[in-house]
Amino acid sequence: MLKRPLLGLLAALSLTLVGCALSPQQLSPQPKLTGPLTPVGQGQPVVVRVADGRPSPVLGTRGGIYAETSAISVQSQDLLPRLQAEAEAAVRLLGFTPSPNAYNAPQLTLTLADLKYQSPKEGVYVTEATISASFRVDVQNSTRRYSGKYGASLNQRFGTAPNQQTNTKLVTDVLSDALTRAFKDPTIGQLLAQ
């Protein structure tokens, strides 16, 4: 007689665990510039800064029944060094020399304005996600200033809930796309070169 209640309890417990299976994910994306940039500089020094302008490290949730327990986040300290390296690489490809303390040099500030991960709120299963990112680039050269916003997004469908590795790749791809769009803006190079 004891076996039936125990089996019922185990079945209920396993269903509960399956419903809670989407645990939080801490991602460490590695965005990278893709595609060539047109060099316009002559090796002039440029001060390059990066910043995180997001209100929170949380991108969103993975959805499912218990969406509030399945947050996806990217910490500033994991992402900013990578963005700094890529922004400096972009400035070099544009023909300039990144110089952290150059006096009176043009300044370029790359700010991560937004990074989102959205899954459908309804339903038990995670079947798709929309990932979006946007950067703001502020350039100052003497009295001239320029500010531009650049974004990218991706809608991905899944057969099963995406694991941390899959989500890291998706977020990396979107960040890389937005970053590349920013530095392909010819106005940035032109203003730095003046």
C-alpha atoms as a PDB file:
ATOM      1  CA  MET A   1       0.000   0.000   0.000  1.00  0.00           C
ATOM      2  CA  LEU A   2       2.887   2.345   0.685  1.00  0.00           C
ATOM      3  CA  LYS A   3       4.168   2.087  -2.875  1.00  0.00           C
ATOM      4  CA  ARG A   4       1.273   3.945  -4.572  1.00  0.00           C
ATOM      5  CA  PRO A   5       1.455   7.163  -2.517  1.00  0.00           C
ATOM      6  CA  LEU A   6       5.234   7.142  -2.862  1.00  0.00           C
ATOM      7  CA  LEU A   7       5.019   6.755  -6.651  1.00  0.00           C
ATOM      8  CA  GLY A   8       2.445   9.557  -6.813  1.00  0.00           C
ATOM      9  CA  LEU A   9       4.738  11.796  -4.755  1.00  0.00           C
ATOM     10  CA  LEU A  10       7.729  11.002  -6.980  1.00  0.00           C
ATOM     11  CA  ALA A  11       5.713  11.703 -10.141  1.00  0.00           C
ATOM     12  CA  ALA A  12       4.519  15.050  -8.753  1.00  0.00           C
ATOM     13  CA  LEU A  13       8.052  15.945  -7.693  1.00  0.00           C
ATOM     14  CA  SER A  14       9.516  15.115 -11.110  1.00  0.00           C
ATOM     15  CA  LEU A  15       6.864  17.242 -12.838  1.00  0.00           C
ATOM     16  CA  THR A  16       7.703  20.124 -10.536  1.00  0.00           C
ATOM     17  CA  LEU A  17      11.399  19.771 -11.296  1.00  0.00           C
ATOM     18  CA  VAL A  18      10.746  19.677 -15.046  1.00  0.00           C
ATOM     19  CA  GLY A  19       8.709  22.891 -14.761  1.00  0.00           C
ATOM     20  CA  CYS A  20      11.563  24.589 -12.888  1.00  0.00           C
ATOM     21  CA  ALA A  21      14.256  23.234 -15.184  1.00  0.00           C
ATOM     22  CA  LEU A  22      15.085  26.577 -16.760  1.00  0.00           C
ATOM     23  CA  SER A  23      17.640  27.956 -14.361  1.00  0.00           C
ATOM     24  CA  PRO A  24      19.269  31.404 -14.618  1.00  0.00           C
ATOM     25  CA  GLN A  25      22.065  31.817 -17.131  1.00  0.00           C
ATOM     26  CA  GLN A  26      25.104  34.088 -16.777  1.00  0.00           C
ATOM     27  CA  LEU A  27      26.476  34.685 -20.266  1.00  0.00           C
ATOM     28  CA  SER A  28      29.968  35.862 -21.262  1.00  0.00           C
ATOM     29  CA  PRO A  29      29.581  36.911 -24.905  1.00  0.00           C
ATOM     30  CA  GLN A  30      32.663  37.587 -27.023  1.00  0.00           C
ATOM     31  CA  PRO A  31      31.577  40.152 -29.642  1.00  0.00           C
ATOM     32  CA  LYS A  32      33.913  40.621 -32.587  1.00  0.00           C
ATOM     33  CA  LEU A  33      34.036  43.019 -35.509  1.00  0.00           C
ATOM     34  CA  THR A  34      33.122  41.299 -38.746  1.00  0.00           C
ATOM     35  CA  GLY A  35      33.974  42.553 -42.190  1.00  0.00           C
ATOM     36  CA  PRO A  36      36.552  45.105 -43.322  1.00  0.00           C
ATOM     37  CA  LEU A  37      36.633  48.787 -42.376  1.00  0.00           C
ATOM     38  CA  THR A  38      37.890  51.533 -44.676  1.00  0.00           C
ATOM     39  CA  PRO A  39      41.003  53.222 -43.273  1.00  0.00           C
ATOM     40  CA  VAL A  40      40.767  57.026 -43.326  1.00  0.00           C
ATOM     41  CA  GLY A  41      43.260  58.023 -40.616  1.00  0.00           C
ATOM     42  CA  GLN A  42      46.990  58.683 -40.759  1.00  0.00           C
ATOM     43  CA  GLY A  43      47.843  57.123 -37.396  1.00  0.00           C
ATOM     44  CA  GLN A  44      46.501  60.072 -35.355  1.00  0.00           C
ATOM     45  CA  PRO A  45      45.887  59.356 -31.650  1.00  0.00           C
ATOM     46  CA  VAL A  46      42.287  58.762 -30.534  1.00  0.00           C
ATOM     47  CA  VAL A  47      41.076  58.298 -26.960  1.00  0.00           C
ATOM     48  CA  VAL A  48      38.744  55.262 -26.920  1.00  0.00           C
ATOM     49  CA  ARG A  49      36.334  54.648 -24.046  1.00  0.00           C
ATOM     50  CA  VAL A  50      33.577  52.094 -23.520  1.00  0.00           C
ATOM     51  CA  ALA A  51      30.651  52.225 -21.115  1.00  0.00           C
ATOM     52  CA  ASP A  52      27.656  50.156 -20.109  1.00  0.00           C
ATOM     53  CA  GLY A  53      24.535  52.299 -20.276  1.00  0.00           C
ATOM     54  CA  ARG A  54      22.060  49.517 -19.481  1.00  0.00           C
ATOM     55  CA  PRO A  55      19.875  49.944 -16.402  1.00  0.00           C
ATOM     56  CA  SER A  56      20.471  46.299 -15.383  1.00  0.00           C
ATOM     57  CA  PRO A  57      22.710  43.351 -16.291  1.00  0.00           C
ATOM     58  CA  VAL A  58      19.543  41.245 -16.850  1.00  0.00           C
ATOM     59  CA  LEU A  59      18.662  40.838 -20.547  1.00  0.00           C
ATOM     60  CA  GLY A  60      15.342  39.108 -19.947  1.00  0.00           C
ATOM     61  CA  THR A  61      14.135  35.615 -19.118  1.00  0.00           C
ATOM     62  CA  ARG A  62      14.133  32.311 -20.926  1.00  0.00           C
ATOM     63  CA  GLY A  63      10.364  32.009 -20.587  1.00  0.00           C
ATOM     64  CA  GLY A  64       8.557  28.812 -19.682  1.00  0.00           C
ATOM     65  CA  ILE A  65       6.219  28.258 -16.731  1.00  0.00           C
ATOM     66  CA  TYR A  66       8.528  29.813 -14.142  1.00  0.00           C
ATOM     67  CA  ALA A  67       9.957  32.632 -16.243  1.00  0.00           C
ATOM     68  CA  GLU A  68      10.897  34.706 -13.208  1.00  0.00           C
ATOM     69  CA  THR A  69      13.487  32.085 -12.174  1.00  0.00           C
ATOM     70  CA  SER A  70      15.122  31.856 -15.609  1.00  0.00           C
ATOM     71  CA  ALA A  71      16.827  35.239 -15.931  1.00  0.00           C
ATOM     72  CA  ILE A  72      19.597  35.712 -18.473  1.00  0.00           C
ATOM     73  CA  SER A  73      22.277  38.215 -17.559  1.00  0.00           C
ATOM     74  CA  VAL A  74      25.562  39.650 -18.831  1.00  0.00           C
ATOM     75  CA  GLN A  75      27.727  41.437 -16.272  1.00  0.00           C
ATOM     76  CA  SER A  76      29.554  44.641 -17.220  1.00  0.00           C
ATOM     77  CA  GLN A  77      32.884  43.356 -15.937  1.00  0.00           C
ATOM     78  CA  ASP A  78      32.621  40.379 -18.311  1.00  0.00           C
ATOM     79  CA  LEU A  79      31.688  42.423 -21.380  1.00  0.00           C
ATOM     80  CA  LEU A  80      33.422  45.824 -21.131  1.00  0.00           C
ATOM     81  CA  PRO A  81      37.035  44.561 -21.513  1.00  0.00           C
ATOM     82  CA  ARG A  82      36.022  42.718 -24.674  1.00  0.00           C
ATOM     83  CA  LEU A  83      34.203  45.788 -26.035  1.00  0.00           C
ATOM     84  CA  GLN A  84      37.228  47.954 -25.211  1.00  0.00           C
ATOM     85  CA  ALA A  85      39.519  45.614 -27.156  1.00  0.00           C
ATOM     86  CA  GLU A  86      37.161  45.517 -30.152  1.00  0.00           C
ATOM     87  CA  ALA A  87      36.624  49.304 -30.167  1.00  0.00           C
ATOM     88  CA  GLU A  88      40.404  49.833 -30.124  1.00  0.00           C
ATOM     89  CA  ALA A  89      40.811  47.278 -32.918  1.00  0.00           C
ATOM     90  CA  ALA A  90      38.170  49.136 -34.956  1.00  0.00           C
ATOM     91  CA  VAL A  91      39.931  52.459 -34.424  1.00  0.00           C
ATOM     92  CA  ARG A  92      43.196  50.860 -35.627  1.00  0.00           C
ATOM     93  CA  LEU A  93      41.440  49.442 -38.707  1.00  0.00           C
ATOM     94  CA  LEU A  94      40.126  52.953 -39.418  1.00  0.00           C
ATOM     95  CA  GLY A  95      43.744  54.123 -39.497  1.00  0.00           C
ATOM     96  CA  PHE A  96      44.081  55.723 -36.052  1.00  0.00           C
ATOM     97  CA  THR A  97      46.123  54.917 -32.937  1.00  0.00           C
ATOM     98  CA  PRO A  98      44.205  54.264 -29.696  1.00  0.00           C
ATOM     99  CA  SER A  99      45.915  56.365 -27.006  1.00  0.00           C
ATOM    100  CA  PRO A 100      44.382  56.359 -23.521  1.00  0.00           C
ATOM    101  CA  ASN A 101      45.949  59.623 -22.340  1.00  0.00           C
ATOM    102  CA  ALA A 102      46.548  61.628 -25.516  1.00  0.00           C
ATOM    103  CA  TYR A 103      46.124  65.307 -24.767  1.00  0.00           C
ATOM    104  CA  ASN A 104      43.684  67.186 -27.020  1.00  0.00           C
ATOM    105  CA  ALA A 105      43.116  64.054 -29.132  1.00  0.00           C
ATOM    106  CA  PRO A 106      39.711  63.219 -30.606  1.00  0.00           C
ATOM    107  CA  GLN A 107      37.568  61.038 -28.326  1.00  0.00           C
ATOM    108  CA  LEU A 108      35.341  58.118 -29.195  1.00  0.00           C
ATOM    109  CA  THR A 109      32.971  56.658 -26.603  1.00  0.00           C
ATOM    110  CA  LEU A 110      31.167  53.388 -27.315  1.00  0.00           C
ATOM    111  CA  THR A 111      28.203  52.812 -24.988  1.00  0.00           C
ATOM    112  CA  LEU A 112      26.172  49.612 -24.814  1.00  0.00           C
ATOM    113  CA  ALA A 113      22.739  51.239 -24.716  1.00  0.00           C
ATOM    114  CA  ASP A 114      20.568  48.150 -24.723  1.00  0.00           C
ATOM    115  CA  LEU A 115      20.761  44.355 -24.712  1.00  0.00           C
ATOM    116  CA  LYS A 116      17.530  42.329 -24.571  1.00  0.00           C
ATOM    117  CA  TYR A 117      16.436  38.708 -24.676  1.00  0.00           C
ATOM    118  CA  GLN A 118      12.697  38.164 -25.085  1.00  0.00           C
ATOM    119  CA  SER A 119      10.841  34.855 -25.052  1.00  0.00           C
ATOM    120  CA  PRO A 120       7.105  34.364 -25.403  1.00  0.00           C
ATOM    121  CA  LYS A 121       5.423  34.737 -22.017  1.00  0.00           C
ATOM    122  CA  GLU A 122       2.739  32.136 -22.633  1.00  0.00           C
ATOM    123  CA  GLY A 123       3.304  28.411 -22.882  1.00  0.00           C
ATOM    124  CA  VAL A 124       5.305  25.791 -21.079  1.00  0.00           C
ATOM    125  CA  TYR A 125       8.034  25.394 -23.669  1.00  0.00           C
ATOM    126  CA  VAL A 126      10.572  27.901 -24.916  1.00  0.00           C
ATOM    127  CA  THR A 127      10.206  27.791 -28.700  1.00  0.00           C
ATOM    128  CA  GLU A 128      11.743  31.088 -29.771  1.00  0.00           C
ATOM    129  CA  ALA A 129      13.623  34.151 -28.617  1.00  0.00           C
ATOM    130  CA  THR A 130      14.254  37.626 -29.956  1.00  0.00           C
ATOM    131  CA  ILE A 131      17.660  39.052 -29.056  1.00  0.00           C
ATOM    132  CA  SER A 132      18.473  42.708 -29.699  1.00  0.00           C
ATOM    133  CA  ALA A 133      21.399  45.008 -28.983  1.00  0.00           C
ATOM    134  CA  SER A 134      22.136  48.670 -29.567  1.00  0.00           C
ATOM    135  CA  PHE A 135      25.221  50.827 -29.193  1.00  0.00           C
ATOM    136  CA  ARG A 136      25.609  54.574 -29.016  1.00  0.00           C
ATOM    137  CA  VAL A 137      28.799  56.094 -30.398  1.00  0.00           C
ATOM    138  CA  ASP A 138      29.788  59.619 -29.364  1.00  0.00           C
ATOM    139  CA  VAL A 139      32.688  61.261 -31.170  1.00  0.00           C
ATOM    140  CA  GLN A 140      34.231  64.571 -30.200  1.00  0.00           C
ATOM    141  CA  ASN A 141      36.992  66.253 -32.156  1.00  0.00           C
ATOM    142  CA  SER A 142      37.750  69.775 -30.982  1.00  0.00           C
ATOM    143  CA  THR A 143      34.389  71.573 -31.154  1.00  0.00           C
ATOM    144  CA  ARG A 144      32.779  69.082 -33.542  1.00  0.00           C
ATOM    145  CA  ARG A 145      30.566  66.347 -32.139  1.00  0.00           C
ATOM    146  CA  TYR A 146      28.693  63.396 -33.561  1.00  0.00           C
ATOM    147  CA  SER A 147      26.381  60.868 -31.929  1.00  0.00           C
ATOM    148  CA  GLY A 148      24.883  57.816 -33.614  1.00  0.00           C
ATOM    149  CA  LYS A 149      22.865  54.794 -32.499  1.00  0.00           C
ATOM    150  CA  TYR A 150      23.322  51.385 -34.107  1.00  0.00           C
ATOM    151  CA  GLY A 151      21.351  48.224 -33.492  1.00  0.00           C
ATOM    152  CA  ALA A 152      20.863  44.637 -34.542  1.00  0.00           C
ATOM    153  CA  SER A 153      18.342  41.934 -33.703  1.00  0.00           C
ATOM    154  CA  LEU A 154      17.786  38.251 -34.288  1.00  0.00           C
ATOM    155  CA  ASN A 155      14.723  36.050 -33.955  1.00  0.00           C
ATOM    156  CA  GLN A 156      15.628  32.416 -33.317  1.00  0.00           C
ATOM    157  CA  ARG A 157      13.312  29.391 -33.075  1.00  0.00           C
ATOM    158  CA  PHE A 158      14.217  26.357 -30.963  1.00  0.00           C
ATOM    159  CA  GLY A 159      13.181  22.713 -30.780  1.00  0.00           C
ATOM    160  CA  THR A 160      14.241  22.578 -27.123  1.00  0.00           C
ATOM    161  CA  ALA A 161      15.060  25.293 -24.598  1.00  0.00           C
ATOM    162  CA  PRO A 162      18.467  26.780 -25.483  1.00  0.00           C
ATOM    163  CA  ASN A 163      21.377  26.025 -23.179  1.00  0.00           C
ATOM    164  CA  GLN A 164      23.934  28.545 -21.954  1.00  0.00           C
ATOM    165  CA  GLN A 165      26.334  27.865 -24.840  1.00  0.00           C
ATOM    166  CA  THR A 166      23.608  28.448 -27.458  1.00  0.00           C
ATOM    167  CA  ASN A 167      22.422  31.666 -25.809  1.00  0.00           C
ATOM    168  CA  THR A 168      26.002  32.930 -25.462  1.00  0.00           C
ATOM    169  CA  LYS A 169      26.529  32.403 -29.204  1.00  0.00           C
ATOM    170  CA  LEU A 170      23.259  34.140 -30.116  1.00  0.00           C
ATOM    171  CA  VAL A 171      24.007  37.163 -27.911  1.00  0.00           C
ATOM    172  CA  THR A 172      27.585  37.279 -29.240  1.00  0.00           C
ATOM    173  CA  ASP A 173      26.299  37.281 -32.848  1.00  0.00           C
ATOM    174  CA  VAL A 174      23.861  40.141 -32.213  1.00  0.00           C
ATOM    175  CA  LEU A 175      26.467  42.228 -30.353  1.00  0.00           C
ATOM    176  CA  SER A 176      28.997  41.596 -33.143  1.00  0.00           C
ATOM    177  CA  ASP A 177      26.500  42.697 -35.788  1.00  0.00           C
ATOM    178  CA  ALA A 178      25.586  45.916 -33.933  1.00  0.00           C
ATOM    179  CA  LEU A 179      29.260  46.683 -33.216  1.00  0.00           C
ATOM    180  CA  THR A 180      30.224  46.224 -36.863  1.00  0.00           C
ATOM    181  CA  ARG A 181      27.347  48.452 -38.024  1.00  0.00           C
ATOM    182  CA  ALA A 182      28.548  51.182 -35.675  1.00  0.00           C
ATOM    183  CA  PHE A 183      32.123  51.263 -36.965  1.00  0.00           C
ATOM    184  CA  LYS A 184      31.048  50.993 -40.615  1.00  0.00           C
ATOM    185  CA  ASP A 185      29.406  54.429 -40.315  1.00  0.00           C
ATOM    186  CA  PRO A 186      31.715  56.617 -42.465  1.00  0.00           C
ATOM    187  CA  THR A 187      30.867  59.741 -40.429  1.00  0.00           C
ATOM    188  CA  ILE A 188      32.827  58.377 -37.443  1.00  0.00           C
ATOM    189  CA  GLY A 189      36.083  58.003 -39.336  1.00  0.00           C
ATOM    190  CA  GLN A 190      35.618  61.330 -41.140  1.00  0.00           C
ATOM    191  CA  LEU A 191      35.096  63.240 -37.890  1.00  0.00           C
ATOM    192  CA  LEU A 192      38.062  61.574 -36.202  1.00  0.00           C
ATOM    193  CA  ALA A 193      40.269  62.448 -39.186  1.00  0.00           C
ATOM    194  CA  GLN A 194      39.396  66.183 -39.272  1.00  0.00           C
END
